[in-house]
PDB file of C-alpha atoms in Angstrom:
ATOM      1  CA  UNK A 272     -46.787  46.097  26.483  1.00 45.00           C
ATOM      2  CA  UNK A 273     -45.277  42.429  27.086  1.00 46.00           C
ATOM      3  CA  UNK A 274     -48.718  41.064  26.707  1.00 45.00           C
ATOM      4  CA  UNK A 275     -48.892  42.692  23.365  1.00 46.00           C
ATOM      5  CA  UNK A 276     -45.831  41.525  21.764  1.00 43.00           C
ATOM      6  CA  UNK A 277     -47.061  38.200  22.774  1.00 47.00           C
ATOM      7  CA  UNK A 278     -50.160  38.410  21.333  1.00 47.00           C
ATOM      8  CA  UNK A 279     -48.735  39.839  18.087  1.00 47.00           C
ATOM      9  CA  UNK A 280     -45.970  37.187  18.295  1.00 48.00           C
ATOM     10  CA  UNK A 281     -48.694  34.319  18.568  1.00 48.00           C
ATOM     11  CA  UNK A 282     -51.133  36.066  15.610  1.00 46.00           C
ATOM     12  CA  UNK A 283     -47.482  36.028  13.424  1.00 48.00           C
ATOM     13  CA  UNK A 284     -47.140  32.090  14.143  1.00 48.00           C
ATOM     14  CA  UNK A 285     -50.331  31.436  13.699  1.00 49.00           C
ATOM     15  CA  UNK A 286     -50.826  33.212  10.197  1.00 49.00           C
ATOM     16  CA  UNK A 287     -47.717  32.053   8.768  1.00 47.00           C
ATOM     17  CA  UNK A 288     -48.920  28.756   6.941  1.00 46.00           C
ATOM     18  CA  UNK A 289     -46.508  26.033   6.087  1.00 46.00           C
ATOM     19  CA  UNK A 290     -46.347  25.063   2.467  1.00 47.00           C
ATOM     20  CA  UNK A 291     -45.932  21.703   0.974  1.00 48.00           C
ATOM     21  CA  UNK A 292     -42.397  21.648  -1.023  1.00 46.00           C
ATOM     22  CA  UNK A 293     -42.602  21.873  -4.741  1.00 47.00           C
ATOM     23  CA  UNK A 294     -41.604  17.647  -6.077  1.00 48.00           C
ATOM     24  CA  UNK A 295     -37.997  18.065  -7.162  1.00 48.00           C
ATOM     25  CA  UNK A 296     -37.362  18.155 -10.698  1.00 48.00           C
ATOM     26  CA  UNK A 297     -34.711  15.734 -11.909  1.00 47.00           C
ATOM     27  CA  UNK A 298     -31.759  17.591 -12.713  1.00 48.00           C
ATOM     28  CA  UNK A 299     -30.143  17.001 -16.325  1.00 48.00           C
ATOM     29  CA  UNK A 300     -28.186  14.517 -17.053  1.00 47.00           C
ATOM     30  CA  UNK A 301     -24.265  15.515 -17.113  1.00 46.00           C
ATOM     31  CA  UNK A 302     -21.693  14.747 -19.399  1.00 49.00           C
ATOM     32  CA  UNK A 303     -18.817  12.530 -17.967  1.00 50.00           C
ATOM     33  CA  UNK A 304     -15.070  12.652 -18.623  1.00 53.00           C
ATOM     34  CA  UNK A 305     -14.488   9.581 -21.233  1.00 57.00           C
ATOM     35  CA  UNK A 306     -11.952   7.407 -20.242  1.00 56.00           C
ATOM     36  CA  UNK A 307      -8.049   7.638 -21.241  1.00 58.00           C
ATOM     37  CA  UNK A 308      -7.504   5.908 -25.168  1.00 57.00           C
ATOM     38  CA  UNK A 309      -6.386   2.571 -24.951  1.00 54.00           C
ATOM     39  CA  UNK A 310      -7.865   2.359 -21.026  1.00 53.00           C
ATOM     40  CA  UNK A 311      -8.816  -1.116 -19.792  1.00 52.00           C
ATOM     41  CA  UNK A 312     -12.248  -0.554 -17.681  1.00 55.00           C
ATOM     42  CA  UNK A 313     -11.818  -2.641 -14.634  1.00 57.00           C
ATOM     43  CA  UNK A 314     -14.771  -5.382 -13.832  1.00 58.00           C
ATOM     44  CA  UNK A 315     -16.861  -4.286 -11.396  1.00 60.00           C
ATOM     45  CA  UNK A 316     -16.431  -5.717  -7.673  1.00 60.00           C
ATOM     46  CA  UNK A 317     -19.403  -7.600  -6.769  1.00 63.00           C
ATOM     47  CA  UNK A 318     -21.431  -6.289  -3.871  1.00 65.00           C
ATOM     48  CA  UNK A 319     -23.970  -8.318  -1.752  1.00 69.00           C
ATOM     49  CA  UNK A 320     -26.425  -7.460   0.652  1.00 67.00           C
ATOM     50  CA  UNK A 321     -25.803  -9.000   4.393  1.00 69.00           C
ATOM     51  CA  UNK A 322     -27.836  -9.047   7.542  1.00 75.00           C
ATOM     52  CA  UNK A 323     -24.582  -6.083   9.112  1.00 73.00           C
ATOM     53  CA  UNK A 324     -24.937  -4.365   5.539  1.00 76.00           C
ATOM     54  CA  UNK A 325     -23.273  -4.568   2.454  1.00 72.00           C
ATOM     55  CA  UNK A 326     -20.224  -6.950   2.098  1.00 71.00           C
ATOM     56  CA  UNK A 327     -17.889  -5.922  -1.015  1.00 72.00           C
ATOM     57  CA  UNK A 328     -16.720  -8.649  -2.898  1.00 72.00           C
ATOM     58  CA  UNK A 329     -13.217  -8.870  -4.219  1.00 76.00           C
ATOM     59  CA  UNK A 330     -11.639 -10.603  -7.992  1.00 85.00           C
ATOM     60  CA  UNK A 331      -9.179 -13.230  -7.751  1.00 89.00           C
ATOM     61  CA  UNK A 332      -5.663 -12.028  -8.245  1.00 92.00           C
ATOM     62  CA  UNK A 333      -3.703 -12.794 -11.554  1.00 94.00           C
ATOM     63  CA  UNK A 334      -0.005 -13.259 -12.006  1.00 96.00           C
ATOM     64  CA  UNK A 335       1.400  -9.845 -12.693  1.00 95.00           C
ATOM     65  CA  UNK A 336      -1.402  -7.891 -11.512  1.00 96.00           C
ATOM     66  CA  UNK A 337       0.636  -4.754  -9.852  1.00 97.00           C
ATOM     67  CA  UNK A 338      -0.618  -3.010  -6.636  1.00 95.00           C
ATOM     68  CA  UNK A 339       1.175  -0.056  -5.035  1.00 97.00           C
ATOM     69  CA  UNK A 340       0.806   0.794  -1.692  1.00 96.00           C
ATOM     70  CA  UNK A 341       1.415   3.907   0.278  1.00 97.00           C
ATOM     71  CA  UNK A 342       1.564   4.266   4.162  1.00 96.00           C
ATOM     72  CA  UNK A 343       2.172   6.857   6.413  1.00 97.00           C
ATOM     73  CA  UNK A 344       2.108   6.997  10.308  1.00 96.00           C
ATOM     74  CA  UNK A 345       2.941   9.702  12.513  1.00 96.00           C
ATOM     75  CA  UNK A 346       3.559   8.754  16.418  1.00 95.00           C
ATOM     76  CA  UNK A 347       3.599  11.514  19.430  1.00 96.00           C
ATOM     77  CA  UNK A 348       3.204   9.664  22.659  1.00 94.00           C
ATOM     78  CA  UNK A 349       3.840  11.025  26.422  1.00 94.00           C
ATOM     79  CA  UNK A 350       4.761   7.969  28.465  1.00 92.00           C
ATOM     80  CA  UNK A 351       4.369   8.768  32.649  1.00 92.00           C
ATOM     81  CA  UNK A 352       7.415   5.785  34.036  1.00 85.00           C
ATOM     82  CA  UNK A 353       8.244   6.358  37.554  1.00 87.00           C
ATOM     83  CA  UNK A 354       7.300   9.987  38.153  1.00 89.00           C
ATOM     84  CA  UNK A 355       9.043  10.795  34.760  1.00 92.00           C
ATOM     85  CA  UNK A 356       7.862  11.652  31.260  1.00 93.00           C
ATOM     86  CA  UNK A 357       9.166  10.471  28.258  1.00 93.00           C
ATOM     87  CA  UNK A 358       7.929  11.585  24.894  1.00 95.00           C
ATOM     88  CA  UNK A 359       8.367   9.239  21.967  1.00 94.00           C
ATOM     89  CA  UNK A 360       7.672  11.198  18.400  1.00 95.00           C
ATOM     90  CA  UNK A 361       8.562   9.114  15.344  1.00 95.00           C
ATOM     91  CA  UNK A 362       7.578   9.018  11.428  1.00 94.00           C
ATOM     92  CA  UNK A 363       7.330   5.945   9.058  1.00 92.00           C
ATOM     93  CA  UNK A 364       6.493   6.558   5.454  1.00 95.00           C
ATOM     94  CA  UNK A 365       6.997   3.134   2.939  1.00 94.00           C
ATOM     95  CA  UNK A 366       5.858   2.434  -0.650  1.00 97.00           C
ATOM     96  CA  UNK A 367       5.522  -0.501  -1.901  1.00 97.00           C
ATOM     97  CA  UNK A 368       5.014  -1.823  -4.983  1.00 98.00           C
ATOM     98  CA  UNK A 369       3.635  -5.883  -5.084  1.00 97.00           C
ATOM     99  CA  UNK A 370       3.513  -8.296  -7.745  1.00 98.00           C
ATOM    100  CA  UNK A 371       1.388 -11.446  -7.787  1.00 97.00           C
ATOM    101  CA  UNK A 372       4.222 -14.039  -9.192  1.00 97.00           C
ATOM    102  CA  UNK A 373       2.054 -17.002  -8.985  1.00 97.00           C
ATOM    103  CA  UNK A 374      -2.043 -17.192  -7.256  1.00 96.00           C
ATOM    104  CA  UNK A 375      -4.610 -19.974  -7.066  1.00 96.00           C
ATOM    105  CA  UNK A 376      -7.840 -19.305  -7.094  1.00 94.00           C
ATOM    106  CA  UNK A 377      -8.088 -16.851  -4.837  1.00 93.00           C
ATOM    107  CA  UNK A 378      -4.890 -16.774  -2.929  1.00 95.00           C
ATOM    108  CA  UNK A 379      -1.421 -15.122  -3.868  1.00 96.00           C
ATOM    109  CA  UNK A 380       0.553 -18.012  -3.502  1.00 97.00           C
ATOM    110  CA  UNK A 381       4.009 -16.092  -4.448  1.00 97.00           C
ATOM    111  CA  UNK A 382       4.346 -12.095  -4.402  1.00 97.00           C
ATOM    112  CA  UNK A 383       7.520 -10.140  -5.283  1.00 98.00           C
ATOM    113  CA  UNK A 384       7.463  -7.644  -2.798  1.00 98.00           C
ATOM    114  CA  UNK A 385       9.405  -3.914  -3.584  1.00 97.00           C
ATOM    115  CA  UNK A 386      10.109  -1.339  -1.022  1.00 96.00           C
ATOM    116  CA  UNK A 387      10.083   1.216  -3.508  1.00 96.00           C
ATOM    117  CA  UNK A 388      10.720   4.148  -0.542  1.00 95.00           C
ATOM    118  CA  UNK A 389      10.991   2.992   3.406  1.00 93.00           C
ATOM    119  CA  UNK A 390      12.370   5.707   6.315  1.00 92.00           C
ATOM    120  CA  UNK A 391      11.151   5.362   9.871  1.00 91.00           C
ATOM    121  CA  UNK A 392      12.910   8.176  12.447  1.00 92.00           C
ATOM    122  CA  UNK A 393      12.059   8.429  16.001  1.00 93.00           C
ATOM    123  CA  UNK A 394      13.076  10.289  19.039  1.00 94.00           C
ATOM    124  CA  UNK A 395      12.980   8.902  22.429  1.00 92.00           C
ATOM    125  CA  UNK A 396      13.218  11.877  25.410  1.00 90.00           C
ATOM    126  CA  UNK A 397      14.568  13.742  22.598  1.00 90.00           C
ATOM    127  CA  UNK A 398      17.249  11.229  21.710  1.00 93.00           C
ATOM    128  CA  UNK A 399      17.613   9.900  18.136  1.00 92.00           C
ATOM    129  CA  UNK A 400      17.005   6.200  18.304  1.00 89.00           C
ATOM    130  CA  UNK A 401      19.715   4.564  15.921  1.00 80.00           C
ATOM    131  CA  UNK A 402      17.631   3.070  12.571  1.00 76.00           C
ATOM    132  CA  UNK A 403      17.661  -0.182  11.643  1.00 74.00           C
ATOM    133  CA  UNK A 404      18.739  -1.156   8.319  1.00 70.00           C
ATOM    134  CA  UNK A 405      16.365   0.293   5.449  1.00 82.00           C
ATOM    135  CA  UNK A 406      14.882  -2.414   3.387  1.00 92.00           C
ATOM    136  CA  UNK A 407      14.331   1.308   0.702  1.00 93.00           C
ATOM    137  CA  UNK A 408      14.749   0.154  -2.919  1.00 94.00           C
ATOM    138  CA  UNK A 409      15.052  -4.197  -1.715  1.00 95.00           C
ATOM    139  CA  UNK A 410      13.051  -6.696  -3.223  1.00 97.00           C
ATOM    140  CA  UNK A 411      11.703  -9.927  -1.990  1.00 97.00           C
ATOM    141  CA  UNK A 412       9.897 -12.883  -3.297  1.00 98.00           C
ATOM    142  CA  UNK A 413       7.290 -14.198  -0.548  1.00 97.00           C
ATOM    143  CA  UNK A 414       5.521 -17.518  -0.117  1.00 97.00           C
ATOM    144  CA  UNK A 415       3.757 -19.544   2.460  1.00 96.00           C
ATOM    145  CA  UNK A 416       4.925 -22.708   3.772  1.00 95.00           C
ATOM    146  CA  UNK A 417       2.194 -24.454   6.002  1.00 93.00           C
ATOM    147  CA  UNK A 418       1.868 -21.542   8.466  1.00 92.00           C
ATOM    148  CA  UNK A 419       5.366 -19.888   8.222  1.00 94.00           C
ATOM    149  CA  UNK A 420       5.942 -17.167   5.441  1.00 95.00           C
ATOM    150  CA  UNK A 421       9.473 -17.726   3.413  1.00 95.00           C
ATOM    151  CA  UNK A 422      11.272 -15.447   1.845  1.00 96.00           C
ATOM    152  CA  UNK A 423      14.307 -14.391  -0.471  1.00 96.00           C
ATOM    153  CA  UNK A 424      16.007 -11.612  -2.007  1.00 96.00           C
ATOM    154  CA  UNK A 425      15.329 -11.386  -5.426  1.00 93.00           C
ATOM    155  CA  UNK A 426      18.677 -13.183  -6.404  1.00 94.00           C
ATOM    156  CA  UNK A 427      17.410 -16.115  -3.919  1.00 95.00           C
ATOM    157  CA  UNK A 428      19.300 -15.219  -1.225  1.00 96.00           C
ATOM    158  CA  UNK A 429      18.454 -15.105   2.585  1.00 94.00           C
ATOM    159  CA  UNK A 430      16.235 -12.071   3.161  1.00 94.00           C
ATOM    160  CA  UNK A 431      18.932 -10.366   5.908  1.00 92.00           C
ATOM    161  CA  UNK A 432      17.262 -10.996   9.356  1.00 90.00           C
ATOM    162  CA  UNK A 433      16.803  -7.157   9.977  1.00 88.00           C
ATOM    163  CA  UNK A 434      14.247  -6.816   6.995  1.00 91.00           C
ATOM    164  CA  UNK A 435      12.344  -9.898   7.862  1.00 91.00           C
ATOM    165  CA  UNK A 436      10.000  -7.984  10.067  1.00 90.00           C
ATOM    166  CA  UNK A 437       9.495  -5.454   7.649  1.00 92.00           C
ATOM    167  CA  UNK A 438       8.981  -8.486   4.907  1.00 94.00           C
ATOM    168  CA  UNK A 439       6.532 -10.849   6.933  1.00 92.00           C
ATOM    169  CA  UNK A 440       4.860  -7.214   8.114  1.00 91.00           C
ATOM    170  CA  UNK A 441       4.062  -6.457   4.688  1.00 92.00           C
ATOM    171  CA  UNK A 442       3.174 -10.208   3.244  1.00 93.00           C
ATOM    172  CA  UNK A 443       0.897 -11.315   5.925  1.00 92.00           C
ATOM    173  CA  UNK A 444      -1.815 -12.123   3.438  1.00 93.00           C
ATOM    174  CA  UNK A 445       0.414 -14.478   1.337  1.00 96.00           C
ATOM    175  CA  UNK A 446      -1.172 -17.939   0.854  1.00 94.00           C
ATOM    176  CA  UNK A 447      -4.112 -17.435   2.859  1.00 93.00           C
ATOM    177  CA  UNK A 448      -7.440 -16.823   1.356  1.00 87.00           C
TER     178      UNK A 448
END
């Protein structure tokens, strides 16, 4: 009996015949969604071919160009000190909303930086850790001097010196290529 389901199996595989695929057939062209009235196309980012694969390109800023930017991290770490765990869960969520105030070429060489929304919690062995001062709703104007980034309030005064991290942080690529 085995050795004739085998047999039958092996007849089966050997009369099925495998047939070449039919050439796709170009689907039809679809319609797009035209752009908003009064919409400015953007100019296309230049792409180039390099020996680890394609390297994007990028356009020189311009004074006033806008750029938002939205982060969000989540932490939930289990730390083993001594024999004892501590868990560290915290949340950081900012906006931020940059302005190139004045660019060469193609460095920013001034951005007005907004913190349009900024709230960091966190919890260490279940303990709220105090929050620093929220730079939420601040703006600063950034520049590079040599290697050291400057900054001021909007009003020119001393950026307060616990938003400076969260200033510098955001600003690194100020003045540099």
């Amino acid at each position: 009996m085995k050795l004739a389901l085998a047999f039958a199996a092996a007849l089966a595989l050997l009369g099925c015949e495998k047939k070449k695929a039919a050439p796709a057939t170009p689907s039809a062209p679809t319609a797009t969604t035209p752009p908003p009235a009064g919409a400015v196309p953007a100019a296309p980012v230049p792409v180039e071919a390099s020996p680890d694969g394609l390297k994007l390109g990028s356009q020189a800023p311009k004074v006033g160009e806008v750029r938002t930017e939205r982060e969000e991290q989540l932490t939930n770490l289990k730390v083993d000190a001594g024999g004892k765990t501590i868990e560290i869960v915290g949340s950081e969520r900012k906006v931020e909303r940059q302005e190139v105030v004045a660019a060469t070429g193609d460095v920013v060489d001034k951005l007005k930086l907004t913190f349009v929304e900024f709230d960091k919690q966190e919890k260490i062995g279940g303990k709220d850790r105090p929050a620093k001062a929220s730079v939420a709703g601040k703006t600063s104007l950034v520049w590079r001097e040599g290697k050291q980034l400057k900054a001021t309030t909007e009003a020119g005064a001393a950026v307060p010196d616990e938003e400076v991290k969260e200033v510098v942080g955001s600003s690194r690529g100020v003045g540099r290529p």
